[in-house]
């Protein structure tokens, strides 16, 4: 599924407290992943230069399966297994695969990572984990479990890190300049609480290539991919920005001062000419970092 704290840009992770209801967020997760399709397609082209003709691709933490289906399209000879703890999201994944004509080589597996991966019929040639690892308390142990489910010569690919996304200029003409930077700081605090509250949480230096090496993998590579949707954005990008900011307002709005809360409320009010629904300077700019490493053959 940021640490730009995103998975709808991590925006969907901000409920009251740190609990996450993935099921009700299915439509939002789908629309976000669809908006980010250009990034995923470039990631897959990059992966495809290393992972040639994979037999099994596992999407660990697949959500509603948008990216799983992009893998099916990018690797037409591969069987795809979408893995997630939320059964309703996997229902969406199966429906999407059927609509797109991939049902004959598309499977789902419901259960908690990483243990559920032992139910795979055979090891993966490519295991993709997009912002799912940081929802596991012991990330080092989880990476070792991921690595164990790779076939010899198989590749583990993690999407973790990147940069906080930006949607608006620093000075938006209302409130104090720098609102998004202050939201980022509150998200960092939320993310730390979320990590600390996980069962078996272990503090870990987020040196992903080093952690991949510690899991017994080699040939680590890292590359960052840019999503750049400049202003004026299409309606679906505006809808994404509005949904993201709305989740932030619900989840961390109480930690904002009164002026910033008022500014955020104006940004979310469709009847306000300063809102993200109509203002001409809304954009989407994000950087997404992928780390890969290979199991010995």
PDB file of C-alpha atoms in Angstrom:
ATOM      1  CA  UNK A   1       0.000   0.000   0.000  1.00  0.00           C
ATOM      2  CA  UNK A   2       4.019   6.496   3.186  1.00  0.00           C
ATOM      3  CA  UNK A   3       7.304   7.286   4.165  1.00  0.00           C
ATOM      4  CA  UNK A   4       5.386   9.843   2.783  1.00  0.00           C
ATOM      5  CA  UNK A   5       2.451   8.527   4.783  1.00  0.00           C
ATOM      6  CA  UNK A   6       0.345   8.024   1.844  1.00  0.00           C
ATOM      7  CA  UNK A   7      -1.564   4.994   0.647  1.00  0.00           C
ATOM      8  CA  UNK A   8      -4.147   7.251  -0.568  1.00  0.00           C
ATOM      9  CA  UNK A   9      -1.464   8.894   0.230  1.00  0.00           C
ATOM     10  CA  UNK A  10      -1.559   7.612   3.615  1.00  0.00           C
ATOM     11  CA  UNK A  11      -4.426  10.008   3.726  1.00  0.00           C
ATOM     12  CA  UNK A  12      -6.798   7.119   4.065  1.00  0.00           C
ATOM     13  CA  UNK A  13      -4.971   5.994   7.121  1.00  0.00           C
ATOM     14  CA  UNK A  14      -6.114   8.867   9.220  1.00  0.00           C
ATOM     15  CA  UNK A  15      -9.209   7.822  11.053  1.00  0.00           C
ATOM     16  CA  UNK A  16      -9.873   8.716  14.634  1.00  0.00           C
ATOM     17  CA  UNK A  17      -6.888   7.284  16.473  1.00  0.00           C
ATOM     18  CA  UNK A  18      -4.682   4.963  14.459  1.00  0.00           C
ATOM     19  CA  UNK A  19      -7.213   2.256  13.550  1.00  0.00           C
ATOM     20  CA  UNK A  20      -7.726   1.801   9.827  1.00  0.00           C
ATOM     21  CA  UNK A  21     -10.908   0.522   8.202  1.00  0.00           C
ATOM     22  CA  UNK A  22      -9.601  -0.630   4.844  1.00  0.00           C
ATOM     23  CA  UNK A  23     -12.965  -1.992   3.730  1.00  0.00           C
ATOM     24  CA  UNK A  24     -14.883   1.272   3.665  1.00  0.00           C
ATOM     25  CA  UNK A  25     -11.966   2.874   1.868  1.00  0.00           C
ATOM     26  CA  UNK A  26     -12.155   0.550  -1.156  1.00  0.00           C
ATOM     27  CA  UNK A  27     -13.491   3.123  -3.638  1.00  0.00           C
ATOM     28  CA  UNK A  28     -10.992   5.748  -2.479  1.00  0.00           C
ATOM     29  CA  UNK A  29      -8.115   3.275  -2.699  1.00  0.00           C
ATOM     30  CA  UNK A  30      -9.170   2.351  -6.225  1.00  0.00           C
ATOM     31  CA  UNK A  31      -9.445   5.930  -7.451  1.00  0.00           C
ATOM     32  CA  UNK A  32      -6.072   6.821  -5.940  1.00  0.00           C
ATOM     33  CA  UNK A  33      -4.316   3.842  -7.513  1.00  0.00           C
ATOM     34  CA  UNK A  34      -5.933   4.603 -10.872  1.00  0.00           C
ATOM     35  CA  UNK A  35      -4.696   8.192 -10.674  1.00  0.00           C
ATOM     36  CA  UNK A  36      -1.196   6.917  -9.926  1.00  0.00           C
ATOM     37  CA  UNK A  37      -1.211   4.388 -12.782  1.00  0.00           C
ATOM     38  CA  UNK A  38       1.525   6.257 -14.735  1.00  0.00           C
ATOM     39  CA  UNK A  39       3.894   5.790 -11.792  1.00  0.00           C
ATOM     40  CA  UNK A  40       3.121   2.085 -11.452  1.00  0.00           C
ATOM     41  CA  UNK A  41       3.562   1.530 -15.181  1.00  0.00           C
ATOM     42  CA  UNK A  42       7.029   3.085 -15.071  1.00  0.00           C
ATOM     43  CA  UNK A  43       7.890   0.988 -12.022  1.00  0.00           C
ATOM     44  CA  UNK A  44       6.832  -2.167 -13.844  1.00  0.00           C
ATOM     45  CA  UNK A  45       8.853  -1.282 -16.932  1.00  0.00           C
ATOM     46  CA  UNK A  46      11.883  -0.851 -14.646  1.00  0.00           C
ATOM     47  CA  UNK A  47      11.206  -4.127 -12.835  1.00  0.00           C
ATOM     48  CA  UNK A  48      10.709  -5.893 -16.138  1.00  0.00           C
ATOM     49  CA  UNK A  49      14.313  -5.318 -17.092  1.00  0.00           C
ATOM     50  CA  UNK A  50      15.358  -7.475 -14.120  1.00  0.00           C
ATOM     51  CA  UNK A  51      12.382  -9.804 -13.727  1.00  0.00           C
ATOM     52  CA  UNK A  52      11.988 -11.563 -17.048  1.00  0.00           C
ATOM     53  CA  UNK A  53       9.071 -13.921 -17.681  1.00  0.00           C
ATOM     54  CA  UNK A  54       8.013 -14.393 -14.040  1.00  0.00           C
ATOM     55  CA  UNK A  55       5.753 -17.357 -13.363  1.00  0.00           C
ATOM     56  CA  UNK A  56       4.221 -15.990 -10.143  1.00  0.00           C
ATOM     57  CA  UNK A  57       3.862 -12.380  -9.000  1.00  0.00           C
ATOM     58  CA  UNK A  58       2.575 -11.779  -5.474  1.00  0.00           C
ATOM     59  CA  UNK A  59       1.105  -8.400  -4.504  1.00  0.00           C
ATOM     60  CA  UNK A  60       1.522  -8.401  -0.701  1.00  0.00           C
ATOM     61  CA  UNK A  61      -0.972  -5.910   0.686  1.00  0.00           C
ATOM     62  CA  UNK A  62      -2.856  -5.557  -2.583  1.00  0.00           C
ATOM     63  CA  UNK A  63      -5.939  -3.682  -1.417  1.00  0.00           C
ATOM     64  CA  UNK A  64      -8.580  -3.619  -4.155  1.00  0.00           C
ATOM     65  CA  UNK A  65      -6.226  -4.977  -6.797  1.00  0.00           C
ATOM     66  CA  UNK A  66      -5.624  -2.045  -9.121  1.00  0.00           C
ATOM     67  CA  UNK A  67      -1.871  -2.590  -9.097  1.00  0.00           C
ATOM     68  CA  UNK A  68      -2.289  -6.369  -9.145  1.00  0.00           C
ATOM     69  CA  UNK A  69      -4.167  -6.031 -12.426  1.00  0.00           C
ATOM     70  CA  UNK A  70      -1.507  -3.691 -13.803  1.00  0.00           C
ATOM     71  CA  UNK A  71       1.011  -6.452 -13.085  1.00  0.00           C
ATOM     72  CA  UNK A  72      -1.220  -8.899 -14.974  1.00  0.00           C
ATOM     73  CA  UNK A  73      -1.213  -6.541 -17.942  1.00  0.00           C
ATOM     74  CA  UNK A  74       2.522  -5.824 -17.816  1.00  0.00           C
ATOM     75  CA  UNK A  75       3.506  -9.502 -17.418  1.00  0.00           C
ATOM     76  CA  UNK A  76       1.053 -11.471 -19.597  1.00  0.00           C
ATOM     77  CA  UNK A  77       2.697 -14.817 -18.854  1.00  0.00           C
ATOM     78  CA  UNK A  78       2.478 -14.498 -15.085  1.00  0.00           C
ATOM     79  CA  UNK A  79       0.011 -15.804 -12.575  1.00  0.00           C
ATOM     80  CA  UNK A  80      -0.946 -13.038 -10.110  1.00  0.00           C
ATOM     81  CA  UNK A  81      -1.859 -13.533  -6.448  1.00  0.00           C
ATOM     82  CA  UNK A  82      -3.318 -10.540  -4.610  1.00  0.00           C
ATOM     83  CA  UNK A  83      -2.799 -10.882  -0.844  1.00  0.00           C
ATOM     84  CA  UNK A  84      -4.622  -8.782   1.738  1.00  0.00           C
ATOM     85  CA  UNK A  85      -6.227  -9.125   5.157  1.00  0.00           C
ATOM     86  CA  UNK A  86      -9.422  -7.358   4.018  1.00  0.00           C
ATOM     87  CA  UNK A  87     -11.682  -9.831   2.220  1.00  0.00           C
ATOM     88  CA  UNK A  88     -13.993  -7.119   0.774  1.00  0.00           C
ATOM     89  CA  UNK A  89     -11.001  -5.496  -0.914  1.00  0.00           C
ATOM     90  CA  UNK A  90     -10.042  -8.841  -2.429  1.00  0.00           C
ATOM     91  CA  UNK A  91     -13.598  -9.180  -3.755  1.00  0.00           C
ATOM     92  CA  UNK A  92     -13.026  -5.900  -5.562  1.00  0.00           C
ATOM     93  CA  UNK A  93      -9.720  -7.244  -6.872  1.00  0.00           C
ATOM     94  CA  UNK A  94     -11.347 -10.382  -8.285  1.00  0.00           C
ATOM     95  CA  UNK A  95     -14.106  -8.351  -9.910  1.00  0.00           C
ATOM     96  CA  UNK A  96     -11.557  -6.019 -11.506  1.00  0.00           C
ATOM     97  CA  UNK A  97      -9.510  -8.944 -12.817  1.00  0.00           C
ATOM     98  CA  UNK A  98     -12.641 -10.498 -14.319  1.00  0.00           C
ATOM     99  CA  UNK A  99     -13.635  -7.224 -16.003  1.00  0.00           C
ATOM    100  CA  UNK A 100     -10.174  -6.866 -17.491  1.00  0.00           C
ATOM    101  CA  UNK A 101      -9.967 -10.452 -18.699  1.00  0.00           C
ATOM    102  CA  UNK A 102      -7.374 -11.784 -16.252  1.00  0.00           C
ATOM    103  CA  UNK A 103      -9.578 -14.069 -14.150  1.00  0.00           C
ATOM    104  CA  UNK A 104      -7.968 -17.259 -15.464  1.00  0.00           C
ATOM    105  CA  UNK A 105      -4.573 -16.314 -13.998  1.00  0.00           C
ATOM    106  CA  UNK A 106      -5.603 -14.174 -11.066  1.00  0.00           C
ATOM    107  CA  UNK A 107      -6.004 -15.485  -7.526  1.00  0.00           C
ATOM    108  CA  UNK A 108      -6.473 -13.919  -4.119  1.00  0.00           C
ATOM    109  CA  UNK A 109      -5.273 -14.922  -0.679  1.00  0.00           C
ATOM    110  CA  UNK A 110      -6.862 -13.498   2.467  1.00  0.00           C
ATOM    111  CA  UNK A 111      -4.894 -13.269   5.692  1.00  0.00           C
ATOM    112  CA  UNK A 112      -2.405 -11.336   7.735  1.00  0.00           C
ATOM    113  CA  UNK A 113       1.082 -10.663   6.443  1.00  0.00           C
ATOM    114  CA  UNK A 114       3.599 -12.125   6.550  1.00  0.00           C
ATOM    115  CA  UNK A 115       2.282 -15.458   7.855  1.00  0.00           C
ATOM    116  CA  UNK A 116      -0.361 -15.920   5.172  1.00  0.00           C
ATOM    117  CA  UNK A 117       2.364 -16.102   2.512  1.00  0.00           C
ATOM    118  CA  UNK A 118       3.083 -19.672   3.641  1.00  0.00           C
ATOM    119  CA  UNK A 119      -0.238 -20.614   2.038  1.00  0.00           C
ATOM    120  CA  UNK A 120       1.100 -19.817  -1.429  1.00  0.00           C
ATOM    121  CA  UNK A 121       1.229 -22.876  -3.649  1.00  0.00           C
ATOM    122  CA  UNK A 122       4.785 -22.133  -4.736  1.00  0.00           C
ATOM    123  CA  UNK A 123       7.427 -19.422  -4.316  1.00  0.00           C
ATOM    124  CA  UNK A 124       7.163 -16.068  -6.043  1.00  0.00           C
ATOM    125  CA  UNK A 125       9.395 -14.836  -8.836  1.00  0.00           C
ATOM    126  CA  UNK A 126       8.408 -11.277  -7.886  1.00  0.00           C
ATOM    127  CA  UNK A 127       6.979 -10.211  -4.535  1.00  0.00           C
ATOM    128  CA  UNK A 128       5.680  -6.630  -4.514  1.00  0.00           C
ATOM    129  CA  UNK A 129       4.952  -4.845  -1.225  1.00  0.00           C
ATOM    130  CA  UNK A 130       3.697  -1.291  -1.637  1.00  0.00           C
ATOM    131  CA  UNK A 131       3.550   0.487   1.726  1.00  0.00           C
ATOM    132  CA  UNK A 132       2.361  -2.663   3.427  1.00  0.00           C
ATOM    133  CA  UNK A 133       5.593  -3.458   5.260  1.00  0.00           C
ATOM    134  CA  UNK A 134       5.370  -0.471   7.587  1.00  0.00           C
ATOM    135  CA  UNK A 135       2.051  -1.785   8.912  1.00  0.00           C
ATOM    136  CA  UNK A 136       3.894  -4.801  10.360  1.00  0.00           C
ATOM    137  CA  UNK A 137       5.360  -4.406  13.833  1.00  0.00           C
ATOM    138  CA  UNK A 138       8.696  -6.159  13.207  1.00  0.00           C
ATOM    139  CA  UNK A 139       9.725  -5.022   9.745  1.00  0.00           C
ATOM    140  CA  UNK A 140      13.062  -6.852   9.817  1.00  0.00           C
ATOM    141  CA  UNK A 141      11.367 -10.171  10.602  1.00  0.00           C
ATOM    142  CA  UNK A 142       8.698  -9.502   7.975  1.00  0.00           C
ATOM    143  CA  UNK A 143      11.336  -8.872   5.320  1.00  0.00           C
ATOM    144  CA  UNK A 144      12.978 -12.179   6.195  1.00  0.00           C
ATOM    145  CA  UNK A 145       9.583 -13.874   5.812  1.00  0.00           C
ATOM    146  CA  UNK A 146       9.042 -12.155   2.449  1.00  0.00           C
ATOM    147  CA  UNK A 147      12.478 -13.294   1.297  1.00  0.00           C
ATOM    148  CA  UNK A 148      11.707 -16.894   2.282  1.00  0.00           C
ATOM    149  CA  UNK A 149       8.744 -16.928  -0.098  1.00  0.00           C
ATOM    150  CA  UNK A 150      10.870 -15.980  -3.102  1.00  0.00           C
ATOM    151  CA  UNK A 151      11.956 -18.540  -5.649  1.00  0.00           C
ATOM    152  CA  UNK A 152      15.713 -18.822  -6.211  1.00  0.00           C
ATOM    153  CA  UNK A 153      16.616 -15.758  -8.257  1.00  0.00           C
ATOM    154  CA  UNK A 154      13.309 -14.130  -7.334  1.00  0.00           C
ATOM    155  CA  UNK A 155      12.988 -10.406  -6.667  1.00  0.00           C
ATOM    156  CA  UNK A 156      11.505  -8.587  -3.690  1.00  0.00           C
ATOM    157  CA  UNK A 157      10.310  -5.049  -4.504  1.00  0.00           C
ATOM    158  CA  UNK A 158       9.337  -2.595  -1.777  1.00  0.00           C
ATOM    159  CA  UNK A 159       7.647   0.729  -2.297  1.00  0.00           C
ATOM    160  CA  UNK A 160       8.584   2.612   0.861  1.00  0.00           C
ATOM    161  CA  UNK A 161       9.624   6.208   1.393  1.00  0.00           C
ATOM    162  CA  UNK A 162       9.717   8.938  -1.181  1.00  0.00           C
ATOM    163  CA  UNK A 163       8.666  12.493  -0.416  1.00  0.00           C
ATOM    164  CA  UNK A 164       5.470  14.026   0.974  1.00  0.00           C
ATOM    165  CA  UNK A 165       3.150  14.927  -1.865  1.00  0.00           C
ATOM    166  CA  UNK A 166       2.263  18.509  -2.654  1.00  0.00           C
ATOM    167  CA  UNK A 167      -1.063  19.801  -3.935  1.00  0.00           C
ATOM    168  CA  UNK A 168      -0.913  23.577  -3.401  1.00  0.00           C
ATOM    169  CA  UNK A 169       1.574  26.458  -3.471  1.00  0.00           C
ATOM    170  CA  UNK A 170       3.249  27.450  -0.207  1.00  0.00           C
ATOM    171  CA  UNK A 171       1.175  30.633  -0.092  1.00  0.00           C
ATOM    172  CA  UNK A 172      -2.413  29.926  -1.139  1.00  0.00           C
ATOM    173  CA  UNK A 173      -3.775  33.393  -0.421  1.00  0.00           C
ATOM    174  CA  UNK A 174      -5.702  32.397   2.702  1.00  0.00           C
ATOM    175  CA  UNK A 175      -4.382  31.619   6.161  1.00  0.00           C
ATOM    176  CA  UNK A 176      -0.702  31.331   7.011  1.00  0.00           C
ATOM    177  CA  UNK A 177       1.641  30.146   4.250  1.00  0.00           C
ATOM    178  CA  UNK A 178       3.098  26.666   4.637  1.00  0.00           C
ATOM    179  CA  UNK A 179      -0.051  24.733   5.572  1.00  0.00           C
ATOM    180  CA  UNK A 180       1.062  21.519   3.892  1.00  0.00           C
ATOM    181  CA  UNK A 181       4.385  21.511   5.720  1.00  0.00           C
ATOM    182  CA  UNK A 182       2.530  21.740   9.028  1.00  0.00           C
ATOM    183  CA  UNK A 183       0.219  18.925   7.966  1.00  0.00           C
ATOM    184  CA  UNK A 184       3.301  16.855   7.124  1.00  0.00           C
ATOM    185  CA  UNK A 185       4.645  17.326  10.649  1.00  0.00           C
ATOM    186  CA  UNK A 186       1.354  16.163  12.168  1.00  0.00           C
ATOM    187  CA  UNK A 187       1.317  13.161   9.833  1.00  0.00           C
ATOM    188  CA  UNK A 188       4.825  12.255  11.005  1.00  0.00           C
ATOM    189  CA  UNK A 189       3.551  12.269  14.587  1.00  0.00           C
ATOM    190  CA  UNK A 190       0.545  10.157  13.582  1.00  0.00           C
ATOM    191  CA  UNK A 191       2.779   7.704  11.737  1.00  0.00           C
ATOM    192  CA  UNK A 192       5.030   7.304  14.772  1.00  0.00           C
ATOM    193  CA  UNK A 193       1.991   6.571  16.957  1.00  0.00           C
ATOM    194  CA  UNK A 194       0.647   4.106  14.415  1.00  0.00           C
ATOM    195  CA  UNK A 195       3.984   2.270  14.314  1.00  0.00           C
ATOM    196  CA  UNK A 196       4.298   2.235  18.119  1.00  0.00           C
ATOM    197  CA  UNK A 197       0.786   0.831  18.505  1.00  0.00           C
ATOM    198  CA  UNK A 198       1.368  -2.140  16.198  1.00  0.00           C
ATOM    199  CA  UNK A 199       1.598  -5.583  17.841  1.00  0.00           C
ATOM    200  CA  UNK A 200       5.237  -6.495  18.369  1.00  0.00           C
ATOM    201  CA  UNK A 201       6.412  -3.086  17.215  1.00  0.00           C
ATOM    202  CA  UNK A 202      10.180  -2.816  16.852  1.00  0.00           C
ATOM    203  CA  UNK A 203      11.965   0.472  16.179  1.00  0.00           C
ATOM    204  CA  UNK A 204      14.064   0.123  13.043  1.00  0.00           C
ATOM    205  CA  UNK A 205      16.380   2.407  11.112  1.00  0.00           C
ATOM    206  CA  UNK A 206      14.699   2.663   7.731  1.00  0.00           C
ATOM    207  CA  UNK A 207      17.764   1.820   5.677  1.00  0.00           C
ATOM    208  CA  UNK A 208      15.897  -0.402   3.262  1.00  0.00           C
ATOM    209  CA  UNK A 209      18.889  -1.677   1.226  1.00  0.00           C
ATOM    210  CA  UNK A 210      20.619  -2.679   4.482  1.00  0.00           C
ATOM    211  CA  UNK A 211      17.477  -4.398   5.729  1.00  0.00           C
ATOM    212  CA  UNK A 212      17.128  -6.257   2.435  1.00  0.00           C
ATOM    213  CA  UNK A 213      20.729  -7.432   2.758  1.00  0.00           C
ATOM    214  CA  UNK A 214      20.041  -8.537   6.340  1.00  0.00           C
ATOM    215  CA  UNK A 215      17.193 -10.671   4.959  1.00  0.00           C
ATOM    216  CA  UNK A 216      19.742 -12.539   2.855  1.00  0.00           C
ATOM    217  CA  UNK A 217      19.010 -10.755  -0.422  1.00  0.00           C
ATOM    218  CA  UNK A 218      21.555  -9.192  -2.766  1.00  0.00           C
ATOM    219  CA  UNK A 219      21.917  -6.872  -5.751  1.00  0.00           C
ATOM    220  CA  UNK A 220      19.918  -4.097  -4.081  1.00  0.00           C
ATOM    221  CA  UNK A 221      18.691  -1.310  -6.339  1.00  0.00           C
ATOM    222  CA  UNK A 222      16.757   1.839  -5.567  1.00  0.00           C
ATOM    223  CA  UNK A 223      14.897   4.196  -7.868  1.00  0.00           C
ATOM    224  CA  UNK A 224      12.405   6.995  -7.307  1.00  0.00           C
ATOM    225  CA  UNK A 225       9.505   7.695  -9.652  1.00  0.00           C
ATOM    226  CA  UNK A 226       7.737  11.016 -10.021  1.00  0.00           C
ATOM    227  CA  UNK A 227       4.028  11.702 -10.355  1.00  0.00           C
ATOM    228  CA  UNK A 228       3.630  15.182 -11.821  1.00  0.00           C
ATOM    229  CA  UNK A 229       0.102  16.376 -12.585  1.00  0.00           C
ATOM    230  CA  UNK A 230       0.517  20.129 -13.032  1.00  0.00           C
ATOM    231  CA  UNK A 231      -2.180  22.737 -12.594  1.00  0.00           C
ATOM    232  CA  UNK A 232      -4.820  22.937 -13.836  1.00  0.00           C
ATOM    233  CA  UNK A 233      -5.540  19.351 -12.812  1.00  0.00           C
ATOM    234  CA  UNK A 234      -8.316  17.125 -14.180  1.00  0.00           C
ATOM    235  CA  UNK A 235     -11.426  16.588 -12.078  1.00  0.00           C
ATOM    236  CA  UNK A 236     -10.346  13.161 -10.832  1.00  0.00           C
ATOM    237  CA  UNK A 237      -7.114  14.666  -9.463  1.00  0.00           C
ATOM    238  CA  UNK A 238      -9.120  17.382  -7.714  1.00  0.00           C
ATOM    239  CA  UNK A 239     -11.383  14.724  -6.239  1.00  0.00           C
ATOM    240  CA  UNK A 240      -8.332  12.862  -4.958  1.00  0.00           C
ATOM    241  CA  UNK A 241      -6.877  16.006  -3.373  1.00  0.00           C
ATOM    242  CA  UNK A 242     -10.221  16.832  -1.746  1.00  0.00           C
ATOM    243  CA  UNK A 243     -10.567  13.288  -0.392  1.00  0.00           C
ATOM    244  CA  UNK A 244      -7.018  13.291   0.923  1.00  0.00           C
ATOM    245  CA  UNK A 245      -7.399  16.631   2.695  1.00  0.00           C
ATOM    246  CA  UNK A 246     -10.771  15.563   4.069  1.00  0.00           C
ATOM    247  CA  UNK A 247      -9.210  12.481   5.629  1.00  0.00           C
ATOM    248  CA  UNK A 248      -6.521  14.656   7.164  1.00  0.00           C
ATOM    249  CA  UNK A 249      -9.153  17.034   8.521  1.00  0.00           C
ATOM    250  CA  UNK A 250     -10.991  14.129  10.142  1.00  0.00           C
ATOM    251  CA  UNK A 251      -7.887  12.430  11.471  1.00  0.00           C
ATOM    252  CA  UNK A 252      -5.489  15.159  12.606  1.00  0.00           C
ATOM    253  CA  UNK A 253      -7.545  18.332  12.302  1.00  0.00           C
ATOM    254  CA  UNK A 254      -7.904  18.680  16.065  1.00  0.00           C
ATOM    255  CA  UNK A 255      -4.135  19.053  16.345  1.00  0.00           C
ATOM    256  CA  UNK A 256      -4.138  22.104  14.051  1.00  0.00           C
ATOM    257  CA  UNK A 257      -4.460  25.582  15.440  1.00  0.00           C
ATOM    258  CA  UNK A 258      -7.709  27.457  14.842  1.00  0.00           C
ATOM    259  CA  UNK A 259      -6.391  29.392  11.847  1.00  0.00           C
ATOM    260  CA  UNK A 260      -5.136  26.287  10.046  1.00  0.00           C
ATOM    261  CA  UNK A 261      -8.377  24.437  10.759  1.00  0.00           C
ATOM    262  CA  UNK A 262     -10.334  27.334   9.278  1.00  0.00           C
ATOM    263  CA  UNK A 263      -8.079  27.349   6.215  1.00  0.00           C
ATOM    264  CA  UNK A 264      -8.490  23.618   5.726  1.00  0.00           C
ATOM    265  CA  UNK A 265     -12.258  23.956   6.064  1.00  0.00           C
ATOM    266  CA  UNK A 266     -12.293  26.594   3.344  1.00  0.00           C
ATOM    267  CA  UNK A 267     -10.189  24.396   1.090  1.00  0.00           C
ATOM    268  CA  UNK A 268     -12.766  21.627   1.508  1.00  0.00           C
ATOM    269  CA  UNK A 269     -15.917  23.743   1.079  1.00  0.00           C
ATOM    270  CA  UNK A 270     -17.142  23.312  -2.527  1.00  0.00           C
ATOM    271  CA  UNK A 271     -19.027  26.623  -2.306  1.00  0.00           C
ATOM    272  CA  UNK A 272     -15.883  28.579  -1.393  1.00  0.00           C
ATOM    273  CA  UNK A 273     -13.950  30.076  -4.349  1.00  0.00           C
ATOM    274  CA  UNK A 274     -10.731  29.240  -2.462  1.00  0.00           C
ATOM    275  CA  UNK A 275     -11.560  25.521  -2.276  1.00  0.00           C
ATOM    276  CA  UNK A 276      -9.575  22.800  -4.007  1.00  0.00           C
ATOM    277  CA  UNK A 277     -12.738  21.969  -5.954  1.00  0.00           C
ATOM    278  CA  UNK A 278     -12.420  25.087  -8.083  1.00  0.00           C
ATOM    279  CA  UNK A 279      -9.157  26.952  -7.489  1.00  0.00           C
ATOM    280  CA  UNK A 280      -6.848  26.954 -10.538  1.00  0.00           C
ATOM    281  CA  UNK A 281      -3.546  26.287  -8.738  1.00  0.00           C
ATOM    282  CA  UNK A 282      -4.234  22.736  -7.500  1.00  0.00           C
ATOM    283  CA  UNK A 283      -1.666  20.181  -8.665  1.00  0.00           C
ATOM    284  CA  UNK A 284      -0.406  16.727  -7.648  1.00  0.00           C
ATOM    285  CA  UNK A 285       3.327  16.199  -7.242  1.00  0.00           C
ATOM    286  CA  UNK A 286       4.754  13.150  -5.518  1.00  0.00           C
ATOM    287  CA  UNK A 287       7.911  11.033  -5.414  1.00  0.00           C
ATOM    288  CA  UNK A 288       7.711   7.274  -4.807  1.00  0.00           C
ATOM    289  CA  UNK A 289      10.782   5.184  -3.995  1.00  0.00           C
ATOM    290  CA  UNK A 290      11.130   1.501  -4.863  1.00  0.00           C
ATOM    291  CA  UNK A 291      13.821  -0.777  -3.427  1.00  0.00           C
ATOM    292  CA  UNK A 292      14.571  -4.194  -4.932  1.00  0.00           C
ATOM    293  CA  UNK A 293      16.834  -7.099  -4.082  1.00  0.00           C
ATOM    294  CA  UNK A 294      17.229 -10.668  -5.305  1.00  0.00           C
ATOM    295  CA  UNK A 295      17.317 -14.081  -3.623  1.00  0.00           C
ATOM    296  CA  UNK A 296      20.346 -16.139  -4.479  1.00  0.00           C
ATOM    297  CA  UNK A 297      19.771 -18.600  -7.283  1.00  0.00           C
TER     298      UNK A 297
END
